[in-house]
Amino acid sequence: MNRIERKSSSGHIHIPSSSSSRTLNRKASTLSNIERRGRKKDVIEKFIESDQTVILSSLSQLRHNILCEGLPTSGPDQLCPYRIYIWSILLRASPINTDDYVELVKVGESKSLGKISNDAFRTFKRDRKFQGKVSESTLIRLLNCYSLTVESRNEKLEKYENIVADDTDYFDEDLDTTEMIPMASSTSSKRTSIDYDLIHKQKLKLSPYVQGMNILAAPILYISKSEPEAFSLFSKLLKTYIPLYVLPTLNGALDGVKLF
């Protein structure tokens, strides 16, 4: 049996007892296990990692847990390590294919690029943490990609609005309403429900860009693990949850004020 030896102040070799040796070994084993396991997971993190069969009730429970427990922060930047996953779940934003986002970037400049660039360099200019993590070019690229998708959608709406108004059941198979690639060939043929609703029911034209979108995109980019992930969340937020708040007429904001 291997034993731990050390010298005393008098120079003699001290050999610990078997019980002391076992205690030291247990402590070393415990520390090793802690290192392997990493940090301890809290209630909310355990919840989002567990299987949830009923989506709506699970979302309600998650919101309740967040209100009661809050999201913990750690590290030098004081960030919650799983905040982006919470946002993705609450927004119900699906993961996107990175190749799709790359293709969208390749499309080039949107009509709103000038406005985007004018606003981007002023975004959280005095926040060193933000400036150190999110570059101006990243913010411009994300907003430009979003603008491209909206410009493409609005063009399709203008082209088909008369036909749709006459026949709500009409659907042209040549009308590509995919979310990601507006002007390049798409790798996906899946149409989202929000696209269908916008074309066939609401016929709502979104704004490619209005001042203030940069402030909405900035925190999403700050906590996201990747740029495509941030684009997915940003698009979902604006197109599905607050489309009226980002119109030049500020319809959503005005309606919100009326509630008070």
PDB file of C-alpha atoms in Angstrom, residues 20-247:
ATOM      1  CA  SER A  20      -5.301   9.515   7.753  1.00  0.00           C
ATOM      2  CA  SER A  21      -4.158   8.157   4.413  1.00  0.00           C
ATOM      3  CA  ARG A  22      -7.670   6.988   3.570  1.00  0.00           C
ATOM      4  CA  THR A  23      -9.067  10.399   4.508  1.00  0.00           C
ATOM      5  CA  LEU A  24      -6.603  12.168   2.220  1.00  0.00           C
ATOM      6  CA  ASN A  25      -7.385   9.758  -0.584  1.00  0.00           C
ATOM      7  CA  ARG A  26     -11.125  10.375  -0.177  1.00  0.00           C
ATOM      8  CA  LYS A  27     -10.605  14.147  -0.314  1.00  0.00           C
ATOM      9  CA  ALA A  28      -8.475  13.830  -3.437  1.00  0.00           C
ATOM     10  CA  SER A  29     -11.096  11.587  -5.009  1.00  0.00           C
ATOM     11  CA  THR A  30     -13.860  14.057  -4.130  1.00  0.00           C
ATOM     12  CA  LEU A  31     -11.958  16.975  -5.645  1.00  0.00           C
ATOM     13  CA  SER A  32     -11.304  14.935  -8.771  1.00  0.00           C
ATOM     14  CA  ASN A  33     -15.003  14.118  -9.107  1.00  0.00           C
ATOM     15  CA  ILE A  34     -15.942  17.777  -8.683  1.00  0.00           C
ATOM     16  CA  GLU A  35     -13.517  18.764 -11.431  1.00  0.00           C
ATOM     17  CA  ARG A  36     -14.991  16.137 -13.730  1.00  0.00           C
ATOM     18  CA  ARG A  37     -18.545  17.145 -12.999  1.00  0.00           C
ATOM     19  CA  GLY A  38     -17.885  20.881 -13.308  1.00  0.00           C
ATOM     20  CA  ARG A  39     -20.225  23.399 -11.734  1.00  0.00           C
ATOM     21  CA  LYS A  40     -23.385  22.369  -9.935  1.00  0.00           C
ATOM     22  CA  LYS A  41     -26.538  22.775 -12.000  1.00  0.00           C
ATOM     23  CA  ASP A  42     -29.395  24.818 -10.562  1.00  0.00           C
ATOM     24  CA  VAL A  43     -33.136  24.165 -10.684  1.00  0.00           C
ATOM     25  CA  ILE A  44     -33.725  26.011 -13.963  1.00  0.00           C
ATOM     26  CA  GLU A  45     -30.839  24.368 -15.801  1.00  0.00           C
ATOM     27  CA  LYS A  46     -31.980  20.924 -14.678  1.00  0.00           C
ATOM     28  CA  PHE A  47     -35.502  21.783 -15.832  1.00  0.00           C
ATOM     29  CA  ILE A  48     -34.516  22.801 -19.365  1.00  0.00           C
ATOM     30  CA  GLU A  49     -32.392  19.658 -19.723  1.00  0.00           C
ATOM     31  CA  SER A  50     -35.212  17.325 -18.685  1.00  0.00           C
ATOM     32  CA  ASP A  51     -37.798  15.832 -21.031  1.00  0.00           C
ATOM     33  CA  GLN A  52     -40.947  17.955 -21.253  1.00  0.00           C
ATOM     34  CA  THR A  53     -43.982  16.370 -22.897  1.00  0.00           C
ATOM     35  CA  VAL A  54     -46.468  19.264 -22.699  1.00  0.00           C
ATOM     36  CA  ILE A  55     -44.889  22.330 -24.289  1.00  0.00           C
ATOM     37  CA  LEU A  56     -47.234  25.119 -23.178  1.00  0.00           C
ATOM     38  CA  SER A  57     -47.402  24.063 -19.545  1.00  0.00           C
ATOM     39  CA  SER A  58     -43.634  23.545 -19.521  1.00  0.00           C
ATOM     40  CA  LEU A  59     -43.086  27.061 -20.861  1.00  0.00           C
ATOM     41  CA  SER A  60     -45.367  28.409 -18.150  1.00  0.00           C
ATOM     42  CA  GLN A  61     -43.416  26.509 -15.498  1.00  0.00           C
ATOM     43  CA  LEU A  62     -40.131  27.784 -16.904  1.00  0.00           C
ATOM     44  CA  ARG A  63     -41.322  31.396 -16.757  1.00  0.00           C
ATOM     45  CA  HIS A  64     -42.429  30.869 -13.163  1.00  0.00           C
ATOM     46  CA  ASN A  65     -39.054  29.394 -12.216  1.00  0.00           C
ATOM     47  CA  ILE A  66     -37.225  32.320 -13.806  1.00  0.00           C
ATOM     48  CA  LEU A  67     -39.354  34.854 -11.929  1.00  0.00           C
ATOM     49  CA  CYS A  68     -38.851  33.057  -8.621  1.00  0.00           C
ATOM     50  CA  GLU A  69     -35.241  31.932  -8.931  1.00  0.00           C
ATOM     51  CA  GLY A  70     -33.712  34.351 -11.426  1.00  0.00           C
ATOM     52  CA  LEU A  71     -30.845  33.397 -13.726  1.00  0.00           C
ATOM     53  CA  PRO A  72     -27.466  32.997 -12.005  1.00  0.00           C
ATOM     54  CA  THR A  73     -24.373  34.766 -13.287  1.00  0.00           C
ATOM     55  CA  SER A  74     -20.742  33.732 -13.064  1.00  0.00           C
ATOM     56  CA  GLY A  75     -17.301  34.475 -14.438  1.00  0.00           C
ATOM     57  CA  PRO A  76     -15.582  37.808 -15.018  1.00  0.00           C
ATOM     58  CA  ASP A  77     -18.348  38.984 -17.360  1.00  0.00           C
ATOM     59  CA  GLN A  78     -21.082  37.962 -14.909  1.00  0.00           C
ATOM     60  CA  LEU A  79     -23.056  36.104 -17.574  1.00  0.00           C
ATOM     61  CA  CYS A  80     -25.509  33.261 -17.149  1.00  0.00           C
ATOM     62  CA  PRO A  81     -23.946  30.274 -18.974  1.00  0.00           C
ATOM     63  CA  TYR A  82     -27.295  29.057 -20.315  1.00  0.00           C
ATOM     64  CA  ARG A  83     -29.198  32.334 -20.834  1.00  0.00           C
ATOM     65  CA  ILE A  84     -29.154  31.955 -24.614  1.00  0.00           C
ATOM     66  CA  TYR A  85     -30.853  28.554 -24.302  1.00  0.00           C
ATOM     67  CA  ILE A  86     -33.558  30.093 -22.120  1.00  0.00           C
ATOM     68  CA  TRP A  87     -34.183  32.781 -24.737  1.00  0.00           C
ATOM     69  CA  SER A  88     -34.285  30.170 -27.503  1.00  0.00           C
ATOM     70  CA  ILE A  89     -36.836  28.102 -25.602  1.00  0.00           C
ATOM     71  CA  LEU A  90     -39.083  31.032 -24.688  1.00  0.00           C
ATOM     72  CA  LEU A  91     -38.973  32.366 -28.253  1.00  0.00           C
ATOM     73  CA  ARG A  92     -39.390  28.808 -29.564  1.00  0.00           C
ATOM     74  CA  ALA A  93     -36.710  29.568 -32.109  1.00  0.00           C
ATOM     75  CA  SER A  94     -35.552  26.609 -34.162  1.00  0.00           C
ATOM     76  CA  PRO A  95     -31.847  26.040 -34.859  1.00  0.00           C
ATOM     77  CA  ILE A  96     -30.733  27.143 -38.301  1.00  0.00           C
ATOM     78  CA  ASN A  97     -28.289  25.656 -40.739  1.00  0.00           C
ATOM     79  CA  THR A  98     -25.047  27.626 -40.682  1.00  0.00           C
ATOM     80  CA  ASP A  99     -24.672  27.090 -44.424  1.00  0.00           C
ATOM     81  CA  ASP A 100     -27.992  28.866 -44.961  1.00  0.00           C
ATOM     82  CA  TYR A 101     -26.762  31.891 -43.056  1.00  0.00           C
ATOM     83  CA  VAL A 102     -23.500  31.897 -44.999  1.00  0.00           C
ATOM     84  CA  GLU A 103     -25.457  31.863 -48.261  1.00  0.00           C
ATOM     85  CA  LEU A 104     -27.521  34.768 -47.011  1.00  0.00           C
ATOM     86  CA  VAL A 105     -24.368  36.746 -46.217  1.00  0.00           C
ATOM     87  CA  LYS A 106     -23.129  36.063 -49.753  1.00  0.00           C
ATOM     88  CA  VAL A 107     -26.208  37.760 -51.222  1.00  0.00           C
ATOM     89  CA  GLY A 108     -24.613  41.106 -50.471  1.00  0.00           C
ATOM     90  CA  GLU A 109     -25.928  44.518 -49.514  1.00  0.00           C
ATOM     91  CA  SER A 110     -29.525  45.249 -48.631  1.00  0.00           C
ATOM     92  CA  LYS A 111     -31.239  48.514 -49.470  1.00  0.00           C
ATOM     93  CA  SER A 112     -31.008  49.490 -45.815  1.00  0.00           C
ATOM     94  CA  LEU A 113     -27.265  48.953 -45.423  1.00  0.00           C
ATOM     95  CA  GLY A 114     -26.524  52.686 -45.267  1.00  0.00           C
ATOM     96  CA  LYS A 115     -28.946  53.241 -42.383  1.00  0.00           C
ATOM     97  CA  ILE A 116     -27.675  50.146 -40.615  1.00  0.00           C
ATOM     98  CA  SER A 117     -24.053  51.283 -40.828  1.00  0.00           C
ATOM     99  CA  ASN A 118     -24.926  54.752 -39.523  1.00  0.00           C
ATOM    100  CA  ASP A 119     -26.517  53.247 -36.403  1.00  0.00           C
ATOM    101  CA  ALA A 120     -24.210  50.289 -35.800  1.00  0.00           C
ATOM    102  CA  PHE A 121     -21.075  52.220 -34.844  1.00  0.00           C
ATOM    103  CA  ARG A 122     -22.983  54.057 -32.092  1.00  0.00           C
ATOM    104  CA  THR A 123     -24.369  50.901 -30.473  1.00  0.00           C
ATOM    105  CA  PHE A 124     -23.297  50.693 -26.798  1.00  0.00           C
ATOM    106  CA  LYS A 125     -20.197  52.676 -27.713  1.00  0.00           C
ATOM    107  CA  ARG A 126     -19.135  53.205 -24.095  1.00  0.00           C
ATOM    108  CA  ASP A 127     -19.726  49.627 -22.995  1.00  0.00           C
ATOM    109  CA  ARG A 128     -16.269  48.046 -23.038  1.00  0.00           C
ATOM    110  CA  LYS A 129     -17.534  44.522 -22.429  1.00  0.00           C
ATOM    111  CA  PHE A 130     -19.913  44.735 -25.365  1.00  0.00           C
ATOM    112  CA  GLN A 131     -17.338  46.354 -27.640  1.00  0.00           C
ATOM    113  CA  GLY A 132     -14.832  43.665 -26.702  1.00  0.00           C
ATOM    114  CA  LYS A 133     -17.180  40.828 -27.616  1.00  0.00           C
ATOM    115  CA  VAL A 134     -19.389  42.084 -30.475  1.00  0.00           C
ATOM    116  CA  SER A 135     -17.704  43.823 -33.389  1.00  0.00           C
ATOM    117  CA  GLU A 136     -19.374  46.513 -35.462  1.00  0.00           C
ATOM    118  CA  SER A 137     -19.032  44.364 -38.583  1.00  0.00           C
ATOM    119  CA  THR A 138     -20.856  41.478 -36.889  1.00  0.00           C
ATOM    120  CA  LEU A 139     -23.772  43.710 -35.929  1.00  0.00           C
ATOM    121  CA  ILE A 140     -23.958  45.190 -39.432  1.00  0.00           C
ATOM    122  CA  ARG A 141     -23.836  41.751 -41.037  1.00  0.00           C
ATOM    123  CA  LEU A 142     -26.677  40.376 -38.900  1.00  0.00           C
ATOM    124  CA  LEU A 143     -28.920  43.408 -39.463  1.00  0.00           C
ATOM    125  CA  ASN A 144     -28.160  43.397 -43.189  1.00  0.00           C
ATOM    126  CA  CYS A 145     -29.114  39.719 -43.447  1.00  0.00           C
ATOM    127  CA  TYR A 146     -32.368  40.355 -41.619  1.00  0.00           C
ATOM    128  CA  SER A 147     -33.096  43.279 -43.941  1.00  0.00           C
ATOM    129  CA  LEU A 148     -32.525  41.060 -46.976  1.00  0.00           C
ATOM    130  CA  THR A 149     -35.060  38.484 -45.798  1.00  0.00           C
ATOM    131  CA  VAL A 150     -37.686  41.165 -45.161  1.00  0.00           C
ATOM    132  CA  GLU A 151     -37.086  42.923 -48.485  1.00  0.00           C
ATOM    133  CA  SER A 152     -37.532  39.618 -50.287  1.00  0.00           C
ATOM    134  CA  ARG A 153     -40.710  38.825 -48.362  1.00  0.00           C
ATOM    135  CA  ASN A 154     -42.206  42.245 -49.035  1.00  0.00           C
ATOM    136  CA  GLU A 155     -41.513  41.888 -52.751  1.00  0.00           C
ATOM    137  CA  LYS A 156     -43.377  38.586 -52.774  1.00  0.00           C
ATOM    138  CA  LEU A 157     -46.280  40.114 -50.885  1.00  0.00           C
ATOM    139  CA  GLU A 158     -46.567  42.957 -53.382  1.00  0.00           C
ATOM    140  CA  LYS A 159     -46.477  40.511 -56.271  1.00  0.00           C
ATOM    141  CA  TYR A 160     -49.178  38.204 -54.948  1.00  0.00           C
ATOM    142  CA  GLU A 161     -51.377  40.425 -52.767  1.00  0.00           C
ATOM    143  CA  ASN A 162     -54.086  40.850 -55.414  1.00  0.00           C
ATOM    144  CA  ILE A 163     -54.312  37.115 -56.061  1.00  0.00           C
ATOM    145  CA  VAL A 164     -54.352  36.308 -52.366  1.00  0.00           C
ATOM    146  CA  ALA A 165     -57.062  38.904 -51.711  1.00  0.00           C
ATOM    147  CA  ASP A 166     -59.319  37.230 -54.283  1.00  0.00           C
ATOM    148  CA  ASP A 167     -58.696  33.660 -53.158  1.00  0.00           C
ATOM    149  CA  THR A 168     -57.394  32.888 -49.664  1.00  0.00           C
ATOM    150  CA  ASP A 169     -56.919  29.224 -50.622  1.00  0.00           C
ATOM    151  CA  TYR A 170     -54.625  30.107 -53.504  1.00  0.00           C
ATOM    152  CA  PHE A 171     -51.028  29.074 -53.178  1.00  0.00           C
ATOM    153  CA  ASP A 172     -48.502  29.293 -55.981  1.00  0.00           C
ATOM    154  CA  GLU A 173     -45.968  26.491 -55.778  1.00  0.00           C
ATOM    155  CA  ASP A 174     -43.429  28.813 -57.414  1.00  0.00           C
ATOM    156  CA  LEU A 175     -43.723  31.238 -54.510  1.00  0.00           C
ATOM    157  CA  ASP A 176     -40.743  30.470 -52.305  1.00  0.00           C
ATOM    158  CA  THR A 177     -41.433  31.765 -48.813  1.00  0.00           C
ATOM    159  CA  THR A 178     -38.527  30.131 -47.062  1.00  0.00           C
ATOM    160  CA  GLU A 179     -37.215  32.058 -44.114  1.00  0.00           C
ATOM    161  CA  MET A 180     -33.510  32.036 -44.788  1.00  0.00           C
ATOM    162  CA  ILE A 181     -32.441  32.621 -48.370  1.00  0.00           C
ATOM    163  CA  PRO A 182     -34.259  35.485 -50.109  1.00  0.00           C
ATOM    164  CA  MET A 183     -32.311  35.818 -53.364  1.00  0.00           C
ATOM    165  CA  ALA A 184     -30.136  32.745 -53.548  1.00  0.00           C
ATOM    166  CA  SER A 185     -31.151  29.126 -54.048  1.00  0.00           C
ATOM    167  CA  SER A 186     -32.409  27.727 -50.740  1.00  0.00           C
ATOM    168  CA  THR A 187     -31.324  24.394 -49.315  1.00  0.00           C
ATOM    169  CA  SER A 188     -34.635  24.008 -47.528  1.00  0.00           C
ATOM    170  CA  SER A 189     -38.165  23.821 -48.928  1.00  0.00           C
ATOM    171  CA  LYS A 190     -39.935  24.048 -45.580  1.00  0.00           C
ATOM    172  CA  ARG A 191     -42.374  26.957 -45.276  1.00  0.00           C
ATOM    173  CA  THR A 192     -43.023  28.345 -41.818  1.00  0.00           C
ATOM    174  CA  SER A 193     -46.492  29.075 -40.450  1.00  0.00           C
ATOM    175  CA  ILE A 194     -45.653  32.740 -39.983  1.00  0.00           C
ATOM    176  CA  ASP A 195     -44.815  33.046 -43.704  1.00  0.00           C
ATOM    177  CA  TYR A 196     -48.130  31.458 -44.619  1.00  0.00           C
ATOM    178  CA  ASP A 197     -50.062  33.738 -42.273  1.00  0.00           C
ATOM    179  CA  LEU A 198     -48.355  36.859 -43.538  1.00  0.00           C
ATOM    180  CA  ILE A 199     -49.095  36.063 -47.165  1.00  0.00           C
ATOM    181  CA  HIS A 200     -52.572  34.578 -46.906  1.00  0.00           C
ATOM    182  CA  LYS A 201     -54.137  36.311 -43.915  1.00  0.00           C
ATOM    183  CA  GLN A 202     -52.409  39.338 -42.442  1.00  0.00           C
ATOM    184  CA  LYS A 203     -50.631  40.537 -45.606  1.00  0.00           C
ATOM    185  CA  LEU A 204     -48.406  42.499 -43.246  1.00  0.00           C
ATOM    186  CA  LYS A 205     -45.354  44.184 -44.721  1.00  0.00           C
ATOM    187  CA  LEU A 206     -42.499  44.221 -42.272  1.00  0.00           C
ATOM    188  CA  SER A 207     -39.836  46.894 -42.067  1.00  0.00           C
ATOM    189  CA  PRO A 208     -36.416  45.847 -43.386  1.00  0.00           C
ATOM    190  CA  TYR A 209     -34.826  48.237 -40.910  1.00  0.00           C
ATOM    191  CA  VAL A 210     -35.841  51.010 -38.532  1.00  0.00           C
ATOM    192  CA  GLN A 211     -33.684  52.889 -36.061  1.00  0.00           C
ATOM    193  CA  GLY A 212     -33.487  50.961 -32.823  1.00  0.00           C
ATOM    194  CA  MET A 213     -33.219  47.479 -34.327  1.00  0.00           C
ATOM    195  CA  ASN A 214     -29.504  47.670 -33.589  1.00  0.00           C
ATOM    196  CA  ILE A 215     -30.290  48.000 -29.870  1.00  0.00           C
ATOM    197  CA  LEU A 216     -32.514  44.913 -30.037  1.00  0.00           C
ATOM    198  CA  ALA A 217     -29.905  42.872 -31.892  1.00  0.00           C
ATOM    199  CA  ALA A 218     -26.971  43.884 -29.683  1.00  0.00           C
ATOM    200  CA  PRO A 219     -27.810  41.928 -26.483  1.00  0.00           C
ATOM    201  CA  ILE A 220     -28.762  38.864 -28.509  1.00  0.00           C
ATOM    202  CA  LEU A 221     -25.377  38.908 -30.222  1.00  0.00           C
ATOM    203  CA  TYR A 222     -23.674  39.492 -26.881  1.00  0.00           C
ATOM    204  CA  ILE A 223     -24.952  36.303 -25.266  1.00  0.00           C
ATOM    205  CA  SER A 224     -25.212  34.055 -28.334  1.00  0.00           C
ATOM    206  CA  LYS A 225     -22.741  31.265 -28.975  1.00  0.00           C
ATOM    207  CA  SER A 226     -22.607  32.058 -32.694  1.00  0.00           C
ATOM    208  CA  GLU A 227     -23.733  34.642 -35.233  1.00  0.00           C
ATOM    209  CA  PRO A 228     -26.228  32.330 -36.996  1.00  0.00           C
ATOM    210  CA  GLU A 229     -27.788  31.534 -33.620  1.00  0.00           C
ATOM    211  CA  ALA A 230     -28.199  35.245 -32.886  1.00  0.00           C
ATOM    212  CA  PHE A 231     -29.764  35.782 -36.316  1.00  0.00           C
ATOM    213  CA  SER A 232     -32.300  33.036 -35.673  1.00  0.00           C
ATOM    214  CA  LEU A 233     -33.391  34.533 -32.347  1.00  0.00           C
ATOM    215  CA  PHE A 234     -33.455  38.094 -33.659  1.00  0.00           C
ATOM    216  CA  SER A 235     -35.564  37.134 -36.684  1.00  0.00           C
ATOM    217  CA  LYS A 236     -37.989  35.139 -34.545  1.00  0.00           C
ATOM    218  CA  LEU A 237     -38.409  38.001 -32.080  1.00  0.00           C
ATOM    219  CA  LEU A 238     -39.130  40.654 -34.704  1.00  0.00           C
ATOM    220  CA  LYS A 239     -41.138  38.644 -37.217  1.00  0.00           C
ATOM    221  CA  THR A 240     -43.262  36.605 -34.819  1.00  0.00           C
ATOM    222  CA  TYR A 241     -43.555  38.486 -31.536  1.00  0.00           C
ATOM    223  CA  ILE A 242     -43.120  42.221 -32.132  1.00  0.00           C
ATOM    224  CA  PRO A 243     -43.583  42.925 -35.873  1.00  0.00           C
ATOM    225  CA  LEU A 244     -45.743  46.004 -35.188  1.00  0.00           C
ATOM    226  CA  TYR A 245     -43.139  47.498 -32.867  1.00  0.00           C
ATOM    227  CA  VAL A 246     -40.572  47.774 -35.652  1.00  0.00           C
ATOM    228  CA  LEU A 247     -42.704  49.544 -38.242  1.00  0.00           C
TER     229      LEU A 247
END
